[in-house]
Amino acid sequence: MKPLRKQGIIIFSILALVLVACGGATEETSEEEVVAEEVTEALDSPAVTTAGTVKTGVGITEEACPEVISNIPTGADPTKGCIYLGMLNDYSGPFGAAGPALDIGQRAFWLWANSTGGIGDYSVAIREGFDASYNPQKHLEGYNSLKDSVAAFSMSLGTPQTLFILDNLNEDDMVAVPMSWWSGWAYKGVDASTVIEFGTQYCADGMNAMDWASANAGPLTGGLVDINTVGIIGYESDYGKDFAFGIKAAAANAGVEVAWEYLAPPTEFDVTQAVGLLVTKPVDAYFLATGLAVAPQVAGGAAQQGVTPFAMFLGTSYNDAFVAEGSAVKGLFESGLIYAMSFGIAPYEADTVGHATMRQTLGQITDSASTFFVGGWGSQYHLKGVLEGALKGGDLTRAGIRRAATNVTVSSDGMMPEKKLGSGLPDVASTITKPDGSVGSGAVVVKKDYVGPSASAYDWSVGPCS
Amino acid sequence: MNIFLQATFEGLSLGAVYSLVAIGFVLIFRATDVLSFAQPAMVVVGAGIISYFSTQIGIPFIVAFFLGIILTGVLGLILERTFLRPMVGEPVFSVAVLTIGIDILLRVVLDNWIGINPKYMGDPFPSYGNFGSFNMAGLTVKYLEVTALITALMLIFVLSVFFKKSKYGVAMRATSLDQEAALAQGINVGRVFGLVWFIAGLLAAFAGFFITGGFNTLTNTSFISALRALPAVVIGGLDSITGAVVGSLIIGLTQAYVGYYQFDIESAYNIKLGNGFSIVAPYVIMFVILIVKPDGLFGTEEVERV
């Protein structure tokens, strides 16, 4: 290649890069609707739109949403504009199998929400999900590829992954719903109100598991179990550490001794060691926060050696496969000695208006009662509340949406307790379930919205548990 | 004393299962000079096939089990004929990298099938006795583990007879010593390579079942258990079947003893080895042995002129 031509190509490439870099940040456009009256109420005001001017920005169009995205109807009103959301999901990798159900749950939610009025003059549609494969770098790639065409993210799956894009969310005035229940999401100091948390966080689940077990293990086992000593088994991860912190805090409150704690990284977790601890250092109860792979091995391995203490599993450690027909551990999990915290939200069959609406809508799409459908659906309630709050404030730009996320009370038709976002107070009410293969989700609710004395008394203003 | 015996029995059972994977590593290495990184994937694929036939197709477990074993062996044969055979004569490093590719390929397909829910093998072991175990002189013996131990011993015995007495066994030994000389003696070296991969596949499927059977379940992290056979073959020596068995037992026993005694040792000596140390401990032993005997305990010492 001739030097001159080569130089030309290099200069052209540099210019192209500079142009791309400069053009990356799309300016927020502002479109005004009919001006009628001034904003007189705060964002957190009654459900009436008081603002006459509605500013809109990136990711919002006056054209209607597509009728179908990802083979699921959007339910969009063809006479309304469209608020587009992005989705950072996993369709491959360790949580790849959960991705489709999370995806469908969210789309089903907006199908219902659009059919019942949408967000003011807009319907809401989630663009095709990006497969981040539980990889922070790919997560960031997905974020960058979608950020200029969406007003917010309906999901950012995983705590480490969401932490990885936190600075970008902050710089872009973008809000995202995390598909994880790390205790840090409740604090402005951590996420600068860019993360719209939902569901019970792992730390409060730990406190409530300990308190509930202390109070109920005796009556439930006919007085056979009196909890004085406990053990903790889990992954050294956001959920394992959060859960362990909660258990230890509640144990200290209740005067219960934590005899041992085994938290190891997922790749170094040794079932033999966990079972060895249960066998050689017996405890009255143990609390487990691992993935699905090792949970039945630990419980089953201890049972084989005649050790079946009372046990409480975090939602990450339990699913319906354990009690399905043919499962090797079905009898053990249905023995009445093992209980599970819900996966952020009460399971599929729970008796709330929100659950009933979800079942009715999802029933048209799937016959599964998977926990992940519930997570997908329930995760959108708070985002809907934030969008409604922003609409009330007359500002549907990303900055307006973010501002709403700092000061709006959101509800979820009873699926979760009402919550004021940005208050620094996390959801601390847990749902405690009992494994039962006769229902689709594999778990029946024993106690919903349980807040034990430890979670009630704990000073949540101090920040994340781990 | 009971705890020591319990740990010993569990360590021996673990080691026996690891030895099945390790022997596969050694067989392929001896025949082709290549350390096949696809072996852990073969282990989980074997388990996957058994689970598929047993729990999804619904055929009796024992039929599914043997079908899974045979099909995994055939898969090994197919992999050798399609991917490895064209690489004969290529640098060993290239072939080793190719086996990493095969490992990834197999696991991606399998992981997509496994999904988020653990897969069961459909075996009857958990229904025997007390959740699949019985008590013998104060020792808890698990049906699955004792079966694993007996099966591994039987397979090792059968293999040793095969290598010494059978025509193909002798051909495999000859090929492992010198491929060109074996060719000159009329041995079909290509067929021997195929047979080696077939046997390694059979052994991997046996190990796969015992790793994922009972409560253990097959998940997308199950292959990590199979990976623990790698330090076993390094400890024993890459080209020694005896070394693979001894190395596997060392790994199994180390893992079990550390698992049962780590907390007591930490308390007694006021030290902290860290959670997960039982998984790391075999690698520590591997490093120590490599420093003392770089070719492993039973490996052939090699001197290369540079």
Short mmCIF file of N, CA, C and O in Angstrom, two decimals, chain B residues 231-273:
data_model
loop_
_atom_site.label_atom_id
_atom_site.label_comp_id
_atom_site.label_asym_id
_atom_site.label_seq_id
_atom_site.Cartn_x
_atom_site.Cartn_y
_atom_site.Cartn_z
N PRO B 231 -5.19 -32.35 38.86
CA PRO B 231 -4.04 -32.46 39.77
C PRO B 231 -3.70 -33.90 40.12
O PRO B 231 -2.54 -34.22 40.38
N ALA B 232 -4.70 -34.79 40.05
CA ALA B 232 -4.43 -36.20 40.36
C ALA B 232 -3.46 -36.80 39.36
O ALA B 232 -2.50 -37.48 39.74
N VAL B 233 -3.67 -36.53 38.07
CA VAL B 233 -2.76 -37.11 37.07
C VAL B 233 -1.39 -36.44 37.11
O VAL B 233 -0.38 -37.07 36.84
N VAL B 234 -1.37 -35.17 37.50
CA VAL B 234 -0.06 -34.49 37.61
C VAL B 234 0.71 -35.08 38.79
O VAL B 234 1.92 -35.32 38.71
N ILE B 235 0.00 -35.33 39.89
CA ILE B 235 0.65 -35.92 41.07
C ILE B 235 1.17 -37.32 40.74
O ILE B 235 2.30 -37.67 41.05
N GLY B 236 0.33 -38.12 40.09
CA GLY B 236 0.71 -39.51 39.82
C GLY B 236 1.70 -39.66 38.69
O GLY B 236 2.44 -40.62 38.64
N GLY B 237 1.68 -38.71 37.78
CA GLY B 237 2.52 -38.83 36.57
C GLY B 237 1.60 -38.99 35.38
O GLY B 237 0.74 -39.88 35.38
N LEU B 238 1.82 -38.16 34.37
CA LEU B 238 0.88 -38.11 33.24
C LEU B 238 0.76 -39.40 32.46
O LEU B 238 -0.23 -39.66 31.80
N ASP B 239 1.81 -40.24 32.53
CA ASP B 239 1.78 -41.43 31.70
C ASP B 239 1.65 -42.72 32.50
O ASP B 239 1.97 -43.79 32.01
N SER B 240 1.16 -42.60 33.73
CA SER B 240 1.08 -43.80 34.56
C SER B 240 -0.35 -44.03 35.06
O SER B 240 -0.91 -43.18 35.76
N ILE B 241 -0.90 -45.19 34.72
CA ILE B 241 -2.25 -45.51 35.20
C ILE B 241 -2.22 -45.74 36.71
O ILE B 241 -3.11 -45.26 37.43
N THR B 242 -1.19 -46.40 37.18
CA THR B 242 -1.05 -46.59 38.63
C THR B 242 -0.97 -45.21 39.30
O THR B 242 -1.61 -44.97 40.33
N GLY B 243 -0.19 -44.35 38.69
CA GLY B 243 -0.05 -42.99 39.23
C GLY B 243 -1.37 -42.25 39.25
O GLY B 243 -1.69 -41.54 40.21
N ALA B 244 -2.20 -42.46 38.20
CA ALA B 244 -3.50 -41.78 38.16
C ALA B 244 -4.37 -42.23 39.31
O ALA B 244 -5.05 -41.41 39.95
N VAL B 245 -4.33 -43.54 39.61
CA VAL B 245 -5.16 -44.06 40.70
C VAL B 245 -4.64 -43.54 42.04
O VAL B 245 -5.41 -43.04 42.87
N VAL B 246 -3.32 -43.63 42.23
CA VAL B 246 -2.75 -43.17 43.51
C VAL B 246 -2.97 -41.67 43.67
O VAL B 246 -3.38 -41.20 44.75
N GLY B 247 -2.72 -40.94 42.62
CA GLY B 247 -2.92 -39.48 42.67
C GLY B 247 -4.36 -39.13 43.00
O GLY B 247 -4.63 -38.23 43.81
N SER B 248 -5.29 -39.86 42.42
CA SER B 248 -6.71 -39.60 42.68
C SER B 248 -7.06 -39.87 44.14
O SER B 248 -7.81 -39.12 44.76
N LEU B 249 -6.51 -40.95 44.68
CA LEU B 249 -6.79 -41.26 46.08
C LEU B 249 -6.21 -40.19 46.99
O LEU B 249 -6.82 -39.81 47.99
N ILE B 250 -5.02 -39.71 46.64
CA ILE B 250 -4.41 -38.64 47.44
C ILE B 250 -5.32 -37.41 47.42
O ILE B 250 -5.59 -36.79 48.46
N ILE B 251 -5.81 -37.07 46.24
CA ILE B 251 -6.69 -35.90 46.12
C ILE B 251 -7.98 -36.09 46.93
O ILE B 251 -8.39 -35.22 47.70
N GLY B 252 -8.59 -37.27 46.76
CA GLY B 252 -9.85 -37.54 47.46
C GLY B 252 -9.68 -37.50 48.96
O GLY B 252 -10.47 -36.87 49.68
N LEU B 253 -8.63 -38.17 49.45
CA LEU B 253 -8.41 -38.21 50.90
C LEU B 253 -8.07 -36.83 51.44
O LEU B 253 -8.55 -36.43 52.51
N THR B 254 -7.24 -36.10 50.71
CA THR B 254 -6.88 -34.74 51.16
C THR B 254 -8.14 -33.88 51.31
O THR B 254 -8.34 -33.20 52.32
N GLN B 255 -8.96 -33.95 50.27
CA GLN B 255 -10.17 -33.13 50.28
C GLN B 255 -11.06 -33.50 51.48
O GLN B 255 -11.59 -32.63 52.17
N ALA B 256 -11.21 -34.79 51.72
CA ALA B 256 -12.09 -35.23 52.80
C ALA B 256 -11.50 -34.88 54.17
O ALA B 256 -12.21 -34.35 55.05
N TYR B 257 -10.21 -35.13 54.38
CA TYR B 257 -9.61 -34.83 55.69
C TYR B 257 -9.66 -33.33 55.98
O TYR B 257 -9.99 -32.92 57.09
N VAL B 258 -9.31 -32.54 54.99
CA VAL B 258 -9.35 -31.08 55.21
C VAL B 258 -10.78 -30.63 55.48
O VAL B 258 -11.04 -29.83 56.38
N GLY B 259 -11.71 -31.22 54.70
CA GLY B 259 -13.12 -30.87 54.89
C GLY B 259 -13.60 -31.14 56.31
O GLY B 259 -14.31 -30.34 56.90
N TYR B 260 -13.21 -32.27 56.85
CA TYR B 260 -13.69 -32.65 58.18
C TYR B 260 -12.89 -32.02 59.31
O TYR B 260 -13.41 -31.81 60.39
N TYR B 261 -11.59 -31.77 59.07
CA TYR B 261 -10.73 -31.36 60.19
C TYR B 261 -10.27 -29.90 60.16
O TYR B 261 -9.64 -29.43 61.10
N GLN B 262 -10.53 -29.20 59.06
CA GLN B 262 -9.97 -27.85 58.93
C GLN B 262 -10.34 -26.94 60.11
O GLN B 262 -9.47 -26.26 60.67
N PHE B 263 -11.62 -26.95 60.47
CA PHE B 263 -12.04 -26.04 61.54
C PHE B 263 -11.38 -26.39 62.87
O PHE B 263 -11.02 -25.51 63.64
N ASP B 264 -11.20 -27.69 63.13
CA ASP B 264 -10.53 -28.11 64.37
C ASP B 264 -9.07 -27.68 64.36
O ASP B 264 -8.54 -27.21 65.37
N ILE B 265 -8.42 -27.84 63.23
CA ILE B 265 -7.01 -27.45 63.12
C ILE B 265 -6.88 -25.93 63.31
O ILE B 265 -6.00 -25.45 64.02
N GLU B 266 -7.78 -25.21 62.68
CA GLU B 266 -7.73 -23.74 62.81
C GLU B 266 -7.92 -23.31 64.26
O GLU B 266 -7.23 -22.40 64.74
N SER B 267 -8.84 -23.98 64.95
CA SER B 267 -9.08 -23.63 66.35
C SER B 267 -7.88 -24.00 67.21
O SER B 267 -7.45 -23.23 68.08
N ALA B 268 -7.32 -25.20 66.96
CA ALA B 268 -6.23 -25.69 67.80
C ALA B 268 -4.97 -24.83 67.65
O ALA B 268 -4.26 -24.59 68.63
N TYR B 269 -4.70 -24.42 66.43
CA TYR B 269 -3.44 -23.68 66.19
C TYR B 269 -3.67 -22.19 65.98
O TYR B 269 -2.73 -21.45 65.67
N ASN B 270 -4.91 -21.77 66.15
CA ASN B 270 -5.26 -20.35 66.02
C ASN B 270 -4.76 -19.77 64.68
O ASN B 270 -4.08 -18.76 64.63
N ILE B 271 -5.08 -20.49 63.64
CA ILE B 271 -4.72 -20.03 62.29
C ILE B 271 -5.99 -19.98 61.43
O ILE B 271 -7.01 -20.54 61.83
N LYS B 272 -5.90 -19.33 60.31
CA LYS B 272 -7.06 -19.28 59.42
C LYS B 272 -6.60 -19.68 58.01
O LYS B 272 -5.83 -18.96 57.37
N LEU B 273 -7.04 -20.85 57.58
CA LEU B 273 -6.64 -21.32 56.25
C LEU B 273 -7.57 -20.79 55.17
O LEU B 273 -7.23 -20.79 54.00
#
